[in-house]
PDB file of C-alpha atoms in Angstrom:
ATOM      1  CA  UNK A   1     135.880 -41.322 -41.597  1.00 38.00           C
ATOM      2  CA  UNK A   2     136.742 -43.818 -38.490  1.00 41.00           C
ATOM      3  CA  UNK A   3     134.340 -43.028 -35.849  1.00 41.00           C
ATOM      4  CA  UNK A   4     137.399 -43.733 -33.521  1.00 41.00           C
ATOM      5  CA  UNK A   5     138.548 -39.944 -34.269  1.00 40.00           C
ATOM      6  CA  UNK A   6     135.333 -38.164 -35.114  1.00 44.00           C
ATOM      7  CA  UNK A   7     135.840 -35.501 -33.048  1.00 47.00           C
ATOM      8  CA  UNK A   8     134.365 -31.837 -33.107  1.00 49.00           C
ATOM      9  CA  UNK A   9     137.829 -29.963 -33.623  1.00 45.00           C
ATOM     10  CA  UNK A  10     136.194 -27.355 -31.345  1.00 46.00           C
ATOM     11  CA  UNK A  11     136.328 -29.975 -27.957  1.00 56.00           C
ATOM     12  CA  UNK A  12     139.926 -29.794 -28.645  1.00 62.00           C
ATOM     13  CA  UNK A  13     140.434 -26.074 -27.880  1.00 72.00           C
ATOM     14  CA  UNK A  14     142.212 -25.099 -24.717  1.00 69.00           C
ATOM     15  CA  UNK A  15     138.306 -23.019 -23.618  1.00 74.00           C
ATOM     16  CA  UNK A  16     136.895 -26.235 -24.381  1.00 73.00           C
ATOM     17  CA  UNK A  17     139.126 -28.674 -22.451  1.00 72.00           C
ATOM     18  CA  UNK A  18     138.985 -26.880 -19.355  1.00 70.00           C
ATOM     19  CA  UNK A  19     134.860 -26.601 -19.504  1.00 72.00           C
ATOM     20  CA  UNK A  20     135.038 -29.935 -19.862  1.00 73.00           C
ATOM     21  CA  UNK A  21     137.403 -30.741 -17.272  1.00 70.00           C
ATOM     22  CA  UNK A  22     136.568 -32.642 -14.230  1.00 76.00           C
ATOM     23  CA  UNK A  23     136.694 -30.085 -10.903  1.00 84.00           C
ATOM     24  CA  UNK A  24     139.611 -30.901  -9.235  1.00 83.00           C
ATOM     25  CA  UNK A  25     141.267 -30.639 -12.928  1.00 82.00           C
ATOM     26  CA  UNK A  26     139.839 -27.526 -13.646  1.00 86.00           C
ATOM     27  CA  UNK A  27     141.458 -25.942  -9.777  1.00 89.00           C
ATOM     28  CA  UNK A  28     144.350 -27.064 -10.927  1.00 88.00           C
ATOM     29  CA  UNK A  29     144.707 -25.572 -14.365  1.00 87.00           C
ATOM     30  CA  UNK A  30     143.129 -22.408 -12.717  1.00 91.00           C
ATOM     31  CA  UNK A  31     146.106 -22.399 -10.329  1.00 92.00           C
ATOM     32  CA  UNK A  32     148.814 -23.118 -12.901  1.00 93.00           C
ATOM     33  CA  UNK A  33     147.358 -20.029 -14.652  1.00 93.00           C
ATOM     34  CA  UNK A  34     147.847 -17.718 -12.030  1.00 95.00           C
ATOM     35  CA  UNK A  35     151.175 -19.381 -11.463  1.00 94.00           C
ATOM     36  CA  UNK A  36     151.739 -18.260 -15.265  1.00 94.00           C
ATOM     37  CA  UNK A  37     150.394 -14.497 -14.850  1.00 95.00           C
ATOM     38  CA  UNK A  38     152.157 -14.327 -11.494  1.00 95.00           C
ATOM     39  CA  UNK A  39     155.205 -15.410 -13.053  1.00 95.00           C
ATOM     40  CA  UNK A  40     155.304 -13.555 -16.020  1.00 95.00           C
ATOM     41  CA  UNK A  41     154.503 -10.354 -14.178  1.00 96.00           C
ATOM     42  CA  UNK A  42     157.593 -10.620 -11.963  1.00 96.00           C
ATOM     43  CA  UNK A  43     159.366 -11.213 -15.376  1.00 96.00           C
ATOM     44  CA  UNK A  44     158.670  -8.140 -16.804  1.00 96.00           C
ATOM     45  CA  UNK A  45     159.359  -6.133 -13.849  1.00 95.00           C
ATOM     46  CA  UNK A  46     162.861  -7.816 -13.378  1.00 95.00           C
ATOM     47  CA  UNK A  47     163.346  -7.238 -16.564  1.00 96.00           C
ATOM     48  CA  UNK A  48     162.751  -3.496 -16.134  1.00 95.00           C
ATOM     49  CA  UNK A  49     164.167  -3.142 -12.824  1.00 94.00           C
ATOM     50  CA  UNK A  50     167.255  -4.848 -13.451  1.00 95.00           C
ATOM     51  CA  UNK A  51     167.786  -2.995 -16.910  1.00 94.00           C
ATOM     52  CA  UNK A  52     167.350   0.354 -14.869  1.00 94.00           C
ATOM     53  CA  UNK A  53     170.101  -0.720 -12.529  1.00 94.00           C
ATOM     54  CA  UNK A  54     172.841  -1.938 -14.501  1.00 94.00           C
ATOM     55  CA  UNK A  55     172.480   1.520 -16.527  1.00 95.00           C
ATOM     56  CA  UNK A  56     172.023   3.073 -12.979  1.00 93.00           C
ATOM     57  CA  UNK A  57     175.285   1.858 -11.698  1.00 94.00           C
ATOM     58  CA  UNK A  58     177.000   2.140 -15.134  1.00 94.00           C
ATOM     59  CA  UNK A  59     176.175   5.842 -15.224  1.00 93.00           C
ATOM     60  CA  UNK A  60     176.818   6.548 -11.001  1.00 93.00           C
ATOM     61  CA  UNK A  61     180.274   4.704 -11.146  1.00 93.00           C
ATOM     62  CA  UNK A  62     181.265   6.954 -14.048  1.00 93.00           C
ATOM     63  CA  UNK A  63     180.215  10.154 -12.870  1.00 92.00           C
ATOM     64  CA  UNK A  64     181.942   9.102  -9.100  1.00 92.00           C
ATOM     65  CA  UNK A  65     185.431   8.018 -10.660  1.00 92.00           C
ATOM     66  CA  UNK A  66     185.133  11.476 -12.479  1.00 90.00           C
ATOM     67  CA  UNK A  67     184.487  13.839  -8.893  1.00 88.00           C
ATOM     68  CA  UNK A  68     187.248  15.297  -7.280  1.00 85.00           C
ATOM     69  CA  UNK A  69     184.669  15.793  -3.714  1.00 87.00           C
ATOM     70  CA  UNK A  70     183.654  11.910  -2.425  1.00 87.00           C
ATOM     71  CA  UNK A  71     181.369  14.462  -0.154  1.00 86.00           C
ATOM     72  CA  UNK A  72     179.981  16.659  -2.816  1.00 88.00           C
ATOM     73  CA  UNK A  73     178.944  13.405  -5.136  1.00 89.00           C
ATOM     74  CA  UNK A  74     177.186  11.693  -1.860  1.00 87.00           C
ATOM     75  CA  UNK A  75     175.044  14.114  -0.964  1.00 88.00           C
ATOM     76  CA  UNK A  76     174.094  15.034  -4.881  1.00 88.00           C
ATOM     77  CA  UNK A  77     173.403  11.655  -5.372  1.00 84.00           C
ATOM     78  CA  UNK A  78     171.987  10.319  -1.806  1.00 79.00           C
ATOM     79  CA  UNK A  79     168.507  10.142  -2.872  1.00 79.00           C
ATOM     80  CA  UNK A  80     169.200   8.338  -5.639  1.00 80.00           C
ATOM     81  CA  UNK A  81     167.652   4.192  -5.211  1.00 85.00           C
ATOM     82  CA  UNK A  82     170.933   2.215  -6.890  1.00 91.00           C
ATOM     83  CA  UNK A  83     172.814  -0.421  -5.001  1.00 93.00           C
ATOM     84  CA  UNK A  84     175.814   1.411  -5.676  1.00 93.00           C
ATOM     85  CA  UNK A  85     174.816   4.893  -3.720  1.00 93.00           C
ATOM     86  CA  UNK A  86     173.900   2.542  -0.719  1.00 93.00           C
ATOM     87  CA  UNK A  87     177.293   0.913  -0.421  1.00 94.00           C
ATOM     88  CA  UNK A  88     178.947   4.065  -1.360  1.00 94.00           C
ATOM     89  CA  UNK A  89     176.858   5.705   1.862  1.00 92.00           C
ATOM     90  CA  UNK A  90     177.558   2.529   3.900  1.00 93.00           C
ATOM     91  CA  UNK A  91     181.239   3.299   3.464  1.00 93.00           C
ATOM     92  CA  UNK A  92     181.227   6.952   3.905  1.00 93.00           C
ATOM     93  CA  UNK A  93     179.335   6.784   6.824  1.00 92.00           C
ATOM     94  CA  UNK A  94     181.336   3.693   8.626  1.00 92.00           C
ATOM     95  CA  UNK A  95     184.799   6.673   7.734  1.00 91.00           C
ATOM     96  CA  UNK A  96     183.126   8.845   9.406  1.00 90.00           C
ATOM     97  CA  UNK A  97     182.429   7.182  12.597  1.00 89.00           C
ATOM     98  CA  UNK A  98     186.092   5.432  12.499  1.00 86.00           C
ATOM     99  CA  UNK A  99     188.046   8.766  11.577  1.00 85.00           C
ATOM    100  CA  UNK A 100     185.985  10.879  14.201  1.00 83.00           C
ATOM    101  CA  UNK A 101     188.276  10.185  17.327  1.00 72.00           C
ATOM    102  CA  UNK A 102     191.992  11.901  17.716  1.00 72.00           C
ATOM    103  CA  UNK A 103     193.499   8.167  17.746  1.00 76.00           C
ATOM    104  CA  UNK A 104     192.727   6.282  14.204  1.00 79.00           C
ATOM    105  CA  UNK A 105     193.052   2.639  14.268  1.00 83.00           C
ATOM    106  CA  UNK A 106     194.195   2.438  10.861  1.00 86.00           C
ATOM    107  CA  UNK A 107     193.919  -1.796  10.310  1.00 89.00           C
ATOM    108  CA  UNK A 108     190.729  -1.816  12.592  1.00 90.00           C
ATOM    109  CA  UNK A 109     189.162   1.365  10.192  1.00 90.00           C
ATOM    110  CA  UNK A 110     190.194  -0.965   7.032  1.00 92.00           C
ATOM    111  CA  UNK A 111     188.371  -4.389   8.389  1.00 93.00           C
ATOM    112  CA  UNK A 112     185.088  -1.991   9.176  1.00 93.00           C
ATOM    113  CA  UNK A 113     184.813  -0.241   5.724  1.00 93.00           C
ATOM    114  CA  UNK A 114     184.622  -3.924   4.175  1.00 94.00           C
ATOM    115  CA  UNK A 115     182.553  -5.569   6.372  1.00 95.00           C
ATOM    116  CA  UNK A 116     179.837  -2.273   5.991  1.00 95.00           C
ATOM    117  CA  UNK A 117     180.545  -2.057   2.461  1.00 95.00           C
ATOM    118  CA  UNK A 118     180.379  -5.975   1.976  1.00 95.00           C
ATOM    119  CA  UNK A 119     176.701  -5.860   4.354  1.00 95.00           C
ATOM    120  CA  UNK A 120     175.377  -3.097   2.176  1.00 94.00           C
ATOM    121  CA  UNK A 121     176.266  -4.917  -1.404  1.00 94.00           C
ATOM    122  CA  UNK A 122     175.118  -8.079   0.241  1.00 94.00           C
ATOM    123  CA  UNK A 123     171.724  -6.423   1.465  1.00 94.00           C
ATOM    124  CA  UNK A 124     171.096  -5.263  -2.431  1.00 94.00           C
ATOM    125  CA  UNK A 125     171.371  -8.060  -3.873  1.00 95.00           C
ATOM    126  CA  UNK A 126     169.201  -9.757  -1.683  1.00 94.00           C
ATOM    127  CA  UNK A 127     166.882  -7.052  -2.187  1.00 93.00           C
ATOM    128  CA  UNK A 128     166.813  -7.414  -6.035  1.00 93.00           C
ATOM    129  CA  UNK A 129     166.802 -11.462  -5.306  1.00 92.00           C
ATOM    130  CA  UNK A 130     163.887 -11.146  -3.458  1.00 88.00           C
ATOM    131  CA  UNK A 131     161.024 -12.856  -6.104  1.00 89.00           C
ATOM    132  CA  UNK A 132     163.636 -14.942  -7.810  1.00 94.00           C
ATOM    133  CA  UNK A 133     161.705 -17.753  -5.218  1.00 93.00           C
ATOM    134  CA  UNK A 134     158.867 -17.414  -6.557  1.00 94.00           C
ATOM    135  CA  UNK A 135     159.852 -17.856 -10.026  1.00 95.00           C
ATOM    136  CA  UNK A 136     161.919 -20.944  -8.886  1.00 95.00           C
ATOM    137  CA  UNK A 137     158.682 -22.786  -7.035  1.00 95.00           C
ATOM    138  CA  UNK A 138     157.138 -22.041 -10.206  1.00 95.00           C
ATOM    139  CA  UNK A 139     159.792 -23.697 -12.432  1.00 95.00           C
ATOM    140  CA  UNK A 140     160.240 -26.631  -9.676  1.00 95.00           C
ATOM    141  CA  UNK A 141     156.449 -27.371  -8.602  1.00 95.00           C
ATOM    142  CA  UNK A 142     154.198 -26.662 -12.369  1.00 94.00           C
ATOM    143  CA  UNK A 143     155.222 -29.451 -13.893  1.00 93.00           C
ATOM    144  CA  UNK A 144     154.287 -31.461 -10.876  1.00 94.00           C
ATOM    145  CA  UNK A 145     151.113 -29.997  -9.903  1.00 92.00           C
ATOM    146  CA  UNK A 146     149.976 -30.513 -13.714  1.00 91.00           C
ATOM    147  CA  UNK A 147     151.082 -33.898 -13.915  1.00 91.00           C
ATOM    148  CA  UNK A 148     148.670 -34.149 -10.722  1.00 89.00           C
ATOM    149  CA  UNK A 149     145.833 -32.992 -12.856  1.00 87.00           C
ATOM    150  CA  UNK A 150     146.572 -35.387 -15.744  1.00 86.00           C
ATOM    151  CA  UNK A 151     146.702 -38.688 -12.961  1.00 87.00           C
ATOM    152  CA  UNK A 152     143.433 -37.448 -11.928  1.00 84.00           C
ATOM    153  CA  UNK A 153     141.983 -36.720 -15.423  1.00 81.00           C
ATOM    154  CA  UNK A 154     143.388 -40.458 -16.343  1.00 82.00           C
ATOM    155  CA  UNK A 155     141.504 -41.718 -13.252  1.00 80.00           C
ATOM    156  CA  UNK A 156     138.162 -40.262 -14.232  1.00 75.00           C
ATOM    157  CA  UNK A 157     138.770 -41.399 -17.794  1.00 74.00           C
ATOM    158  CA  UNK A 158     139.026 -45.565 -16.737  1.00 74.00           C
ATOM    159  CA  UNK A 159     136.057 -44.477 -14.663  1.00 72.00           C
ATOM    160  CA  UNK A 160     133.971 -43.540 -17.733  1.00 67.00           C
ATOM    161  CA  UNK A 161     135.199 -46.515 -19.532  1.00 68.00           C
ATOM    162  CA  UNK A 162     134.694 -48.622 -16.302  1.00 66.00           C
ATOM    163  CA  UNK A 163     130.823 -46.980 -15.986  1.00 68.00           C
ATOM    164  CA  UNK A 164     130.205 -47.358 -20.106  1.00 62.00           C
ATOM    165  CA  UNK A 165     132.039 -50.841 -20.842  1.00 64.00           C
ATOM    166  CA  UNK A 166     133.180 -49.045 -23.990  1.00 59.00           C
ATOM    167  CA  UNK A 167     136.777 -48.868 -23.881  1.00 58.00           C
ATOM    168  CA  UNK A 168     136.581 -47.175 -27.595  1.00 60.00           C
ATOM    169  CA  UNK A 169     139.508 -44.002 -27.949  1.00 58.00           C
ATOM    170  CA  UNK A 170     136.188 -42.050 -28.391  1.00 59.00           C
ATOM    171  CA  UNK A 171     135.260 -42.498 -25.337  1.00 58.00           C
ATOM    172  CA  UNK A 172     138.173 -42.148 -23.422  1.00 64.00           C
ATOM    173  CA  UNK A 173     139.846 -39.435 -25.924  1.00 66.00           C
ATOM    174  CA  UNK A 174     137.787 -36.788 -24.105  1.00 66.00           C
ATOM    175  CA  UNK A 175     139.166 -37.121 -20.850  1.00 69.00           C
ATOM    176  CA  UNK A 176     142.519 -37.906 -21.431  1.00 76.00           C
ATOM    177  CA  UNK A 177     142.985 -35.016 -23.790  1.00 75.00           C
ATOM    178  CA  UNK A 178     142.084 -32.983 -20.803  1.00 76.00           C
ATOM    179  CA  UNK A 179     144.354 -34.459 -18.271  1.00 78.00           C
ATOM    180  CA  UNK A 180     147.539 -34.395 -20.950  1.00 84.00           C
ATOM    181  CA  UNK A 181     145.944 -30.354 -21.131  1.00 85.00           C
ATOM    182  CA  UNK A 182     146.890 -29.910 -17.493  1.00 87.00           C
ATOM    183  CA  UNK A 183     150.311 -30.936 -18.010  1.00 89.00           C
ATOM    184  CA  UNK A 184     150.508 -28.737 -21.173  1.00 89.00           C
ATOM    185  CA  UNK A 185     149.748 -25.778 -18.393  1.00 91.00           C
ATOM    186  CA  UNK A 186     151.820 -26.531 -16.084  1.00 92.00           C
ATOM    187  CA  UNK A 187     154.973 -27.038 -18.736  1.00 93.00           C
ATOM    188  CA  UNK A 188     154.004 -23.566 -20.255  1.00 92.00           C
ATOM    189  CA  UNK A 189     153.682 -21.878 -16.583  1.00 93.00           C
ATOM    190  CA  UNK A 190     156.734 -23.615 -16.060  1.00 95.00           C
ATOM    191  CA  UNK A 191     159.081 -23.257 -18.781  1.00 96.00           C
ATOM    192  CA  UNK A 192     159.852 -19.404 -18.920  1.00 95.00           C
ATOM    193  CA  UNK A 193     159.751 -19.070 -15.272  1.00 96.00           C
ATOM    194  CA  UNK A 194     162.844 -21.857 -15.300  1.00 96.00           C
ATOM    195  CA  UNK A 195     164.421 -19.374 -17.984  1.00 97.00           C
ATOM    196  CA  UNK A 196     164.244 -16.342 -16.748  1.00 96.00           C
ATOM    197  CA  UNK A 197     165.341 -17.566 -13.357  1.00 96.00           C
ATOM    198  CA  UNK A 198     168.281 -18.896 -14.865  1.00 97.00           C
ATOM    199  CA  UNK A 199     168.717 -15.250 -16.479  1.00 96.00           C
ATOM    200  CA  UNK A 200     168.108 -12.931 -13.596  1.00 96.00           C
ATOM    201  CA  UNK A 201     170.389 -15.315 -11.695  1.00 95.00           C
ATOM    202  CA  UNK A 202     172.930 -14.579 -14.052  1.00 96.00           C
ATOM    203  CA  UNK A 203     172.109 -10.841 -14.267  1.00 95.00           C
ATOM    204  CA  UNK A 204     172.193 -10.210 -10.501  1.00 96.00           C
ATOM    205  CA  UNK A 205     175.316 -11.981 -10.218  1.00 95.00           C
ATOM    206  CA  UNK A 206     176.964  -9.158 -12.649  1.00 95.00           C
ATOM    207  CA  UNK A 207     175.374  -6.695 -10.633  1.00 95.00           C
ATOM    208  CA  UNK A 208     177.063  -8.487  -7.243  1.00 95.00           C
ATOM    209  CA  UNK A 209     180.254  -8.697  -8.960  1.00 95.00           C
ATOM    210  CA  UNK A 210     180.090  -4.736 -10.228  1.00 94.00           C
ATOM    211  CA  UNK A 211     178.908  -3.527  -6.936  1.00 95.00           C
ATOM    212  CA  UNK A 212     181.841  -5.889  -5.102  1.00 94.00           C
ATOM    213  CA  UNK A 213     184.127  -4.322  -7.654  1.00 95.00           C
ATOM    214  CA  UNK A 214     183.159  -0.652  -6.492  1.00 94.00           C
ATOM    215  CA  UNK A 215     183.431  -1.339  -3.494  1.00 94.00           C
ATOM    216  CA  UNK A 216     186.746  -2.576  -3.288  1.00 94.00           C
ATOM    217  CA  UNK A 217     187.947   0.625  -5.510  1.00 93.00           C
ATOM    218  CA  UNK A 218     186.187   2.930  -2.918  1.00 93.00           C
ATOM    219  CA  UNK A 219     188.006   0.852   0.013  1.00 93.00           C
ATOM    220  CA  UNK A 220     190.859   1.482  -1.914  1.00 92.00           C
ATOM    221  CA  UNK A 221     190.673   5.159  -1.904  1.00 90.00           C
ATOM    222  CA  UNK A 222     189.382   5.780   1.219  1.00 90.00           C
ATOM    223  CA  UNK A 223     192.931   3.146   2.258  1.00 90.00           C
ATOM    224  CA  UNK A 224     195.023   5.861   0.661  1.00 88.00           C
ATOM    225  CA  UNK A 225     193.411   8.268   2.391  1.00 85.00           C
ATOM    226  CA  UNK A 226     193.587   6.551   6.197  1.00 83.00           C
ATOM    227  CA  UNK A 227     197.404   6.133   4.991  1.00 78.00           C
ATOM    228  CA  UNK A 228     198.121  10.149   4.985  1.00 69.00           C
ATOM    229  CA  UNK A 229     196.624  10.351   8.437  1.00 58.00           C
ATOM    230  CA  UNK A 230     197.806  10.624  11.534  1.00 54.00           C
TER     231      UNK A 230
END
C-alpha cells in the first residue's frame, strides 16, 4: 500500500478528529454542536407547538361558528392558550368598552375592533415567531464559523509541514481532515436549522392568515350587530 494514505481508519472518526484538533478548532466545533442541539431542540418544540395550534384553532373556530352566545363561548373558552381566543377576547372586550356609552360611534367602534383585533393577531404571531432568530443565526452564521475552524486548521497544517520540511499528504492529511471536519459541523448544524426555518416561516404564516381570517369574520358579526343599534 502507498504510504501516502496509510492511515489508521480510526483517526478518521468524527471522536477522533476533534481529539486531535488544534484548541481553537476544537471551541469551535464544541460551539457548532451546541448550535446543533440548541437548534434542533427549538425544532422539535415548534414542531409540537405549532401542530397543537393549528388543531387548536381548527377545533375553536368550529365550535365558535357553531354557538349561538359570542358571551357564553368566551368565557367557556377564556382560559384556553390559542391565538384565536386572544383576538376573539381582544375584540369582545374593545365592544364592550365602545358599546358601553348611550351614544355609539358606529364608524369609530368599526376602526377600534380592527386595530385591537389586528394588535392581538399581530402580538401571536410574534409570540410563536419568537425563536425563529435563533434558528436563522444558526442557518446564516454555522457555515461561517466552521469555515473559520477549517482556515485555522489549514494554518496549523502548513505550520507542521513548515516545522517538518515534509510536505508528504501524510503529514498534512491529519490536519486538514480536521479543519474540512469543522466545516462538516457547521454545514450539519446548519442545514436543518435553514429548513425548518423556511418551514415554520411558512407554517406561521398560515396561522397569520387563519387568525386574520377570523378576525375579519368576527368584525363582521360584531358590524351586523353595531348596525341594529341605536
Amino acid at each position: 500500500m502507498n504510504p501516502v494514505f496509510n492511515m489508521d481508519a480510526a483517526t478518521l472518526s468524527p471522536v477522533a478528529l476533534f481529539l486531535q484538533a488544534d484548541i481553537v478548532v476544537k471551541v469551535v466545533m464544541a460551539g457548532l454542536l451546541l448550535a446543533s442541539i440548541w437548534s434542533w431542540a427549538i425544532i422539535v418544540s415548534l414542531v409540537v407547538r405549532l401542530g397543537r395550534t393549528r388543531k387548536g384553532m381548527a377545533r375553536f373556530e368550529r365550535d365558535f361558528w357553531k354557538a349561538d352566545d359570542i358571551d357564553a363561548f368566551h368565557k367557556k373558552e377564556a382560559e384556553g392558550d390559542l391565538p384565536s381566543t386572544r383576538v376573539l377576547a381582544a375584540g369582545i372586550s374593545e365592544w364592550r368598552r365602545s358599546t358601553a356609552g348611550t351614544a355609539i360611534d358606529k364608524a369609530g367602534t368599526r376602526e377600534r375592533l380592527a386595530t385591537a383585533m389586528g394588535a392581538a393577531a399581530a402580538g401571536e404571531v410574534d409570540r410563536l415567531s419568537d425563536r425563529l432568530n435563533v434558528l436563522a443565526t444558526v442557518a446564516s452564521a454555522s457555515p461561517f464559523v466552521g469555515l473559520f475552524g477549517t482556515v485555522w486548521g489549514i494554518m496549523r497544517s502548513f505550520t507542521g509541514i513548515a516545522q517538518a520540511q515534509n510536505s508528504s499528504l501524510a503529514v498534512v492529511a491529519p490536519g486538514i481532515a480536521e479543519a474540512l471536519f469543522a466545516t462538516a459541523i457547521g454545514l450539519f448544524a446548519a442545514i436543518p436549522a435553514l429548513i425548518a426555518y423556511n418551514r415554520f416561516n411558512h407554517a406561521i404564516g398560515r396561522i397569520e392568515a387563519a387568525l386574520n381570517r377570523f378576525a375579519d369574520g368576527f368584525h363582521a358579526t360584531l358590524s351586523r350587530q353595531l348596525d341594529g343599534a341605536r
